[in-house]
Amino acid sequence: EVTGEVTGLTNVDWFTQELYTAISEEDGLYPSNSLFFTWKGTGVKSVEFGLFETASIEGADLSQIRPNLQDFGADTDAVLAEINSEEGATYVFEELTGMTSYTMYAIVTNEVGLEYVAVSECKTEAAETSEAAQKWLGAWELTSHETITYAEEGIVFGEKEETFNVNISGDVSDPNAVLVEGFSALEGSVAYGLVDTETGDLMLMSGLTIGYDEQYQAYYMWLTYFMIGDTGQGQFFSDFIPAYIFSMDEDGKVSCEMFVAEAKYEDGTAVEITATHFDIFGVTEAGQLYFFQDEYRCGAMDMVKSEAAPTAKRFVKGAKRQIATPVVKSMGELTSVVYLQ
């Protein structure tokens, strides 16, 4: 769909815009994660453009959209030459979400000063779950054997067996990604997992933000707590890193281990850090934590196939602010070595 606005023009013969899905396997671009667009024109002298999730601009007029458009900066002349060529100019928007409608705006002017607004809408497709990820789909029963409690006087580990159910489904945005419903005891929470295409391992990923609470002015985030060597001390990190790693053998038997990495202090001293606990916390802009439970499941878990529905308690927002708890830190770029602050 292409429409025209401004100066009363509903159609022009000097500019066209097409927004569409396509495949470029070598670049990892598919109808589920990208949209291509092609401009063709004659005598086009300027162009500004922007891509928006259609739902986010519902009811917005051009005066609200225009300030959010961009140009090509130093590359403008080269782009305009492409637009005005016989082949036109073709570019791509990457890292989009599957099964999502997007609207593209382009405001162009020509050599006689006429201005035209092209508006195109296109919906990305659902990603086809990869073969490696498909074996993890469905209902599973997990059993934890340890607990962790965060208190003013420190961190307390305990032994307690608890069985709960989760449901794993494919993520429309990535063929190797899955959504895990029920892993947290908080109802309605969904954890994000990635499947390693080489090993087939399922990694539950930390660092995802799933919402914002105006009352506490805090983001709901999946965070992982790491124990630092044998110091008995630990620290939360907010990076997009694995927490739990589940492996499946040829017979379908699943084993679980916690993510382990090497860290270095500022003086270069190396230490091993081990993920112990992964759940949802409230995190303010300043890095202060809010806790939504008194006791959390932690440590490696057993995992077997199940037919049961996910089990989770209602999400109670009566958070407890733990002043004594260290603020959330970032490890920066994830490599084989991470750095402790």
Short mmCIF file of C-alpha atoms in Angstrom, two decimals:
data_model
loop_
_atom_site.label_atom_id
_atom_site.label_comp_id
_atom_site.label_asym_id
_atom_site.label_seq_id
_atom_site.Cartn_x
_atom_site.Cartn_y
_atom_site.Cartn_z
CA GLU A 1 0.00 0.00 0.00
CA VAL A 2 1.43 3.38 -1.01
CA THR A 3 -0.32 6.68 -0.47
CA GLY A 4 0.66 10.28 -1.01
CA GLU A 5 0.17 13.35 1.15
CA VAL A 6 1.25 16.99 1.33
CA THR A 7 0.54 19.50 -1.47
CA GLY A 8 -2.61 17.47 -2.20
CA LEU A 9 -0.74 14.86 -4.24
CA THR A 10 -2.18 11.36 -4.06
CA ASN A 11 0.14 9.95 -6.70
CA VAL A 12 3.22 11.15 -8.60
CA ASP A 13 5.04 9.89 -11.64
CA TRP A 14 8.50 10.85 -10.36
CA PHE A 15 8.80 8.63 -7.24
CA THR A 16 7.74 5.15 -6.12
CA GLN A 17 8.36 3.23 -2.92
CA GLU A 18 7.99 -0.51 -2.34
CA LEU A 19 8.33 -2.23 1.06
CA TYR A 20 8.50 -6.02 0.97
CA THR A 21 9.94 -9.24 2.41
CA ALA A 22 12.78 -11.15 0.74
CA ILE A 23 15.51 -13.65 1.55
CA SER A 24 19.28 -13.16 1.65
CA GLU A 25 20.62 -16.30 3.30
CA GLU A 26 24.26 -15.26 3.18
CA ASP A 27 23.40 -12.14 5.21
CA GLY A 28 21.01 -13.95 7.55
CA LEU A 29 18.04 -11.93 6.31
CA TYR A 30 14.63 -13.59 6.16
CA PRO A 31 10.97 -12.49 5.99
CA SER A 32 10.83 -12.96 9.77
CA ASN A 33 13.62 -10.53 10.69
CA SER A 34 13.95 -7.96 7.90
CA LEU A 35 12.13 -5.81 5.35
CA PHE A 36 13.57 -4.62 2.06
CA PHE A 37 12.55 -1.42 0.31
CA THR A 38 13.11 -0.05 -3.18
CA TRP A 39 12.92 3.58 -4.26
CA LYS A 40 12.76 4.69 -7.88
CA GLY A 41 12.59 8.31 -8.93
CA THR A 42 13.25 11.01 -11.47
CA GLY A 43 14.68 14.33 -10.41
CA VAL A 44 14.51 13.52 -6.67
CA LYS A 45 16.57 16.08 -4.71
CA SER A 46 16.02 15.09 -1.06
CA VAL A 47 14.67 12.19 0.99
CA GLU A 48 13.92 11.57 4.64
CA PHE A 49 12.59 8.26 5.89
CA GLY A 50 11.71 6.13 8.89
CA LEU A 51 10.30 2.71 9.77
CA PHE A 52 7.87 2.30 12.67
CA GLU A 53 5.89 -0.50 14.22
CA THR A 54 2.43 0.24 12.87
CA ALA A 55 0.80 -0.05 16.28
CA SER A 56 3.19 2.55 17.74
CA ILE A 57 2.07 5.33 15.38
CA GLU A 58 -1.66 4.66 15.40
CA GLY A 59 -3.43 8.01 15.46
CA ALA A 60 -0.24 9.99 14.83
CA ASP A 61 -0.22 12.70 12.15
CA LEU A 62 2.63 13.79 9.91
CA SER A 63 3.68 16.61 12.24
CA GLN A 64 4.43 14.00 14.92
CA ILE A 65 6.14 11.56 12.56
CA ARG A 66 8.34 14.02 10.65
CA PRO A 67 10.74 14.80 13.56
CA ASN A 68 11.50 11.08 13.82
CA LEU A 69 12.64 10.71 10.21
CA GLN A 70 16.28 10.57 9.15
CA ASP A 71 18.38 11.25 6.09
CA PHE A 72 21.53 9.61 4.76
CA GLY A 73 23.95 12.28 5.93
CA ALA A 74 27.24 12.24 4.00
CA ASP A 75 25.90 9.46 1.75
CA THR A 76 22.91 11.47 0.55
CA ASP A 77 24.33 12.35 -2.89
CA ALA A 78 25.20 8.71 -3.61
CA VAL A 79 21.75 7.55 -2.50
CA LEU A 80 19.97 10.16 -4.61
CA ALA A 81 21.99 9.07 -7.64
CA GLU A 82 20.79 5.50 -7.06
CA ILE A 83 17.17 6.59 -6.62
CA ASN A 84 17.28 8.50 -9.90
CA SER A 85 18.91 5.63 -11.77
CA GLU A 86 17.06 3.10 -13.91
CA GLU A 87 17.49 0.34 -11.30
CA GLY A 88 16.57 2.52 -8.35
CA ALA A 89 17.91 2.13 -4.79
CA THR A 90 17.28 -0.96 -2.67
CA TYR A 91 18.08 -1.17 1.05
CA VAL A 92 17.03 -3.31 4.00
CA PHE A 93 15.84 -2.85 7.58
CA GLU A 94 17.42 -5.52 9.78
CA GLU A 95 16.81 -7.00 13.26
CA LEU A 96 13.03 -6.70 13.06
CA THR A 97 10.46 -8.74 14.98
CA GLY A 98 8.51 -11.52 13.31
CA MET A 99 4.73 -11.36 12.85
CA THR A 100 4.78 -7.58 13.25
CA SER A 101 3.27 -4.91 11.01
CA TYR A 102 5.64 -2.06 10.08
CA THR A 103 4.89 1.27 8.41
CA MET A 104 7.51 3.16 6.42
CA TYR A 105 7.38 6.89 5.76
CA ALA A 106 9.46 8.68 3.15
CA ILE A 107 9.24 12.43 2.46
CA VAL A 108 10.82 13.36 -0.85
CA THR A 109 11.18 16.58 -2.85
CA ASN A 110 11.96 16.93 -6.51
CA GLU A 111 13.88 19.45 -8.60
CA VAL A 112 10.90 21.80 -8.93
CA GLY A 113 10.24 21.84 -5.20
CA LEU A 114 7.25 19.52 -4.99
CA GLU A 115 7.07 17.46 -1.78
CA TYR A 116 5.56 14.01 -1.61
CA VAL A 117 4.98 11.58 1.27
CA ALA A 118 5.05 7.87 0.50
CA VAL A 119 3.60 5.55 3.14
CA SER A 120 4.05 1.78 2.86
CA GLU A 121 2.96 -0.97 5.20
CA CYS A 122 4.23 -4.56 5.36
CA LYS A 123 4.09 -7.36 7.93
CA THR A 124 7.01 -9.63 8.73
CA GLU A 125 6.44 -13.37 8.78
CA ALA A 126 6.79 -15.89 11.58
CA ALA A 127 10.19 -17.55 11.80
CA GLU A 128 10.23 -21.26 11.12
CA THR A 129 11.67 -22.96 14.19
CA SER A 130 14.99 -24.60 13.38
CA GLU A 131 15.46 -28.36 13.61
CA ALA A 132 17.77 -27.88 16.60
CA ALA A 133 15.14 -25.86 18.47
CA GLN A 134 12.17 -28.06 17.62
CA LYS A 135 13.25 -30.83 19.99
CA TRP A 136 12.82 -28.45 22.93
CA LEU A 137 9.25 -27.42 22.11
CA GLY A 138 6.34 -28.55 24.25
CA ALA A 139 5.60 -29.14 27.93
CA TRP A 140 8.36 -30.02 30.39
CA GLU A 141 8.58 -30.82 34.11
CA LEU A 142 11.49 -29.31 36.02
CA THR A 143 12.67 -30.13 39.52
CA SER A 144 14.91 -27.80 41.51
CA HIS A 145 16.87 -28.93 44.57
CA GLU A 146 18.19 -25.70 46.07
CA THR A 147 16.93 -22.29 47.15
CA ILE A 148 18.50 -18.88 47.60
CA THR A 149 17.26 -16.10 49.89
CA TYR A 150 18.44 -12.49 49.68
CA ALA A 151 18.32 -10.83 53.09
CA GLU A 152 19.79 -7.78 54.79
CA GLU A 153 22.28 -9.96 56.63
CA GLY A 154 23.45 -11.66 53.43
CA ILE A 155 22.69 -14.48 51.02
CA VAL A 156 21.43 -17.79 52.35
CA PHE A 157 21.38 -21.07 50.39
CA GLY A 158 19.11 -23.93 51.36
CA GLU A 159 17.99 -27.37 50.24
CA LYS A 160 14.43 -27.77 49.03
CA GLU A 161 12.97 -29.88 46.24
CA GLU A 162 10.30 -28.26 44.11
CA THR A 163 8.70 -29.52 40.90
CA PHE A 164 7.08 -27.17 38.41
CA ASN A 165 5.99 -27.17 34.78
CA VAL A 166 6.97 -25.01 31.83
CA ASN A 167 5.90 -24.75 28.23
CA ILE A 168 8.41 -23.99 25.47
CA SER A 169 7.32 -22.48 22.16
CA GLY A 170 9.14 -21.10 19.15
CA ASP A 171 9.88 -17.39 18.90
CA VAL A 172 8.55 -15.79 15.72
CA SER A 173 11.56 -13.47 15.51
CA ASP A 174 14.37 -16.04 15.42
CA PRO A 175 14.40 -19.68 14.22
CA ASN A 176 16.84 -20.62 17.00
CA ALA A 177 15.02 -18.79 19.80
CA VAL A 178 12.35 -20.13 22.13
CA LEU A 179 10.02 -18.68 24.76
CA VAL A 180 9.81 -20.48 28.12
CA GLU A 181 6.58 -19.89 30.00
CA GLY A 182 6.47 -20.74 33.70
CA PHE A 183 10.17 -20.79 34.58
CA SER A 184 9.72 -18.00 37.13
CA ALA A 185 7.20 -18.43 39.94
CA LEU A 186 5.67 -15.15 38.78
CA GLU A 187 2.61 -15.68 36.62
CA GLY A 188 2.71 -14.37 33.07
CA SER A 189 6.50 -14.18 32.89
CA VAL A 190 8.26 -15.57 29.84
CA ALA A 191 11.97 -16.36 29.72
CA TYR A 192 13.97 -16.17 26.50
CA GLY A 193 16.08 -19.08 25.32
CA LEU A 194 18.56 -19.61 22.50
CA VAL A 195 19.43 -22.99 20.99
CA ASP A 196 23.02 -23.57 19.89
CA THR A 197 22.79 -24.99 16.37
CA GLU A 198 26.08 -26.88 16.75
CA THR A 199 25.57 -28.52 20.15
CA GLY A 200 21.76 -28.40 20.30
CA ASP A 201 22.00 -27.00 23.85
CA LEU A 202 19.22 -24.77 25.16
CA MET A 203 20.51 -21.65 26.92
CA LEU A 204 18.18 -19.54 29.06
CA MET A 205 19.36 -15.97 28.57
CA SER A 206 19.71 -13.26 31.16
CA GLY A 207 19.42 -9.50 30.63
CA LEU A 208 15.95 -9.35 29.03
CA THR A 209 13.59 -6.52 30.01
CA ILE A 210 9.92 -7.56 30.01
CA GLY A 211 8.13 -4.47 31.29
CA TYR A 212 8.17 -1.32 33.41
CA ASP A 213 6.44 -0.50 36.69
CA GLU A 214 5.48 3.16 37.14
CA GLN A 215 4.92 2.76 40.89
CA TYR A 216 8.44 1.58 41.61
CA GLN A 217 9.99 3.27 38.53
CA ALA A 218 11.72 -0.01 37.86
CA TYR A 219 12.13 -2.31 34.88
CA TYR A 220 11.19 -5.97 35.18
CA MET A 221 14.36 -7.80 34.12
CA TRP A 222 15.63 -11.37 33.94
CA LEU A 223 18.92 -11.26 35.87
CA THR A 224 21.51 -13.86 36.82
CA TYR A 225 23.34 -13.97 40.14
CA PHE A 226 26.96 -15.14 39.88
CA MET A 227 29.07 -16.51 42.71
CA ILE A 228 32.63 -15.20 42.54
CA GLY A 229 35.22 -17.97 42.93
CA ASP A 230 35.32 -19.41 46.44
CA THR A 231 34.88 -16.01 48.12
CA GLY A 232 31.33 -16.76 49.20
CA GLN A 233 30.32 -13.49 47.58
CA GLY A 234 28.24 -12.88 44.49
CA GLN A 235 26.96 -10.24 42.15
CA PHE A 236 24.09 -9.64 39.72
CA PHE A 237 24.86 -8.90 36.09
CA SER A 238 22.52 -7.40 33.50
CA ASP A 239 24.25 -8.55 30.30
CA PHE A 240 22.65 -10.73 27.64
CA ILE A 241 24.39 -13.93 28.75
CA PRO A 242 23.41 -17.55 29.46
CA ALA A 243 22.27 -18.60 32.91
CA TYR A 244 21.04 -22.19 32.62
CA ILE A 245 22.37 -24.56 29.93
CA PHE A 246 20.29 -27.67 29.16
CA SER A 247 21.74 -30.49 27.01
CA MET A 248 19.86 -33.39 25.41
CA ASP A 249 21.44 -36.72 24.44
CA GLU A 250 20.40 -38.99 21.56
CA ASP A 251 17.86 -40.74 23.79
CA GLY A 252 16.18 -37.47 24.75
CA LYS A 253 17.58 -37.41 28.29
CA VAL A 254 18.25 -33.87 29.50
CA SER A 255 21.08 -32.70 31.76
CA CYS A 256 21.54 -29.23 33.21
CA GLU A 257 24.52 -27.12 34.16
CA MET A 258 25.02 -23.51 35.20
CA PHE A 259 26.91 -21.05 33.01
CA VAL A 260 30.55 -20.64 34.06
CA ALA A 261 33.01 -17.98 32.88
CA GLU A 262 36.38 -16.56 33.82
CA ALA A 263 36.46 -13.05 35.18
CA LYS A 264 39.26 -10.65 35.96
CA TYR A 265 39.53 -7.97 38.56
CA GLU A 266 40.96 -4.60 37.58
CA ASP A 267 44.40 -5.71 38.75
CA GLY A 268 44.29 -8.63 36.31
CA THR A 269 43.61 -11.34 38.89
CA ALA A 270 41.53 -14.10 37.31
CA VAL A 271 38.62 -15.79 39.07
CA GLU A 272 35.92 -18.23 37.99
CA ILE A 273 32.34 -17.07 38.29
CA THR A 274 29.35 -19.41 38.27
CA ALA A 275 25.69 -18.64 37.65
CA THR A 276 23.58 -19.77 40.60
CA HIS A 277 20.20 -18.15 40.16
CA PHE A 278 18.10 -16.70 37.33
CA ASP A 279 14.78 -14.91 37.77
CA ILE A 280 12.87 -11.64 37.43
CA PHE A 281 13.80 -8.58 39.49
CA GLY A 282 12.89 -4.92 39.48
CA VAL A 283 15.78 -2.70 38.39
CA THR A 284 15.82 1.09 38.56
CA GLU A 285 17.83 3.38 36.30
CA ALA A 286 20.35 3.71 39.15
CA GLY A 287 20.77 -0.07 39.35
CA GLN A 288 18.87 -0.57 42.60
CA LEU A 289 17.12 -3.93 42.93
CA TYR A 290 13.60 -4.86 43.94
CA PHE A 291 12.78 -8.45 44.95
CA PHE A 292 9.38 -10.02 44.29
CA GLN A 293 9.85 -13.21 46.31
CA ASP A 294 11.29 -14.16 49.69
CA GLU A 295 12.85 -17.37 48.37
CA TYR A 296 13.97 -18.39 44.89
CA ARG A 297 14.75 -21.67 43.17
CA CYS A 298 18.40 -21.95 42.19
CA GLY A 299 21.09 -24.35 40.97
CA ALA A 300 20.99 -27.10 38.35
CA MET A 301 17.60 -28.73 37.72
CA ASP A 302 16.18 -32.00 36.43
CA MET A 303 14.11 -31.75 33.25
CA VAL A 304 11.76 -34.35 31.74
CA LYS A 305 8.94 -34.26 29.19
CA SER A 306 5.47 -33.54 30.57
CA GLU A 307 1.90 -32.98 29.44
CA ALA A 308 1.06 -30.57 32.25
CA ALA A 309 0.43 -26.86 31.85
CA PRO A 310 2.88 -24.28 33.23
CA THR A 311 2.64 -23.68 36.97
CA ALA A 312 3.20 -20.19 38.31
CA LYS A 313 1.91 -18.02 41.10
CA ARG A 314 0.21 -14.71 40.49
CA PHE A 315 2.61 -11.84 39.86
CA VAL A 316 2.53 -9.90 43.13
CA LYS A 317 4.15 -6.49 42.83
CA GLY A 318 4.68 -6.01 46.56
CA ALA A 319 8.42 -5.70 46.07
CA LYS A 320 10.91 -5.53 48.91
CA ARG A 321 13.74 -3.09 48.45
CA GLN A 322 17.03 -4.59 49.55
CA ILE A 323 19.21 -1.60 50.35
CA ALA A 324 22.18 -3.78 51.31
CA THR A 325 22.20 -5.68 48.02
CA PRO A 326 24.84 -4.61 45.47
CA VAL A 327 23.51 -2.76 42.46
CA VAL A 328 23.36 -4.46 39.10
CA LYS A 329 26.63 -4.40 37.18
CA SER A 330 27.42 -4.85 33.52
CA MET A 331 30.11 -7.14 32.17
CA GLY A 332 30.35 -5.25 28.89
CA GLU A 333 30.96 -7.26 25.74
CA LEU A 334 30.61 -10.99 26.41
CA THR A 335 33.82 -12.88 25.66
CA SER A 336 35.53 -15.86 27.24
CA VAL A 337 36.72 -13.40 29.86
CA VAL A 338 34.37 -11.07 31.67
CA TYR A 339 35.42 -8.26 33.97
CA LEU A 340 34.27 -7.66 37.49
CA GLN A 341 33.67 -4.09 38.53
#
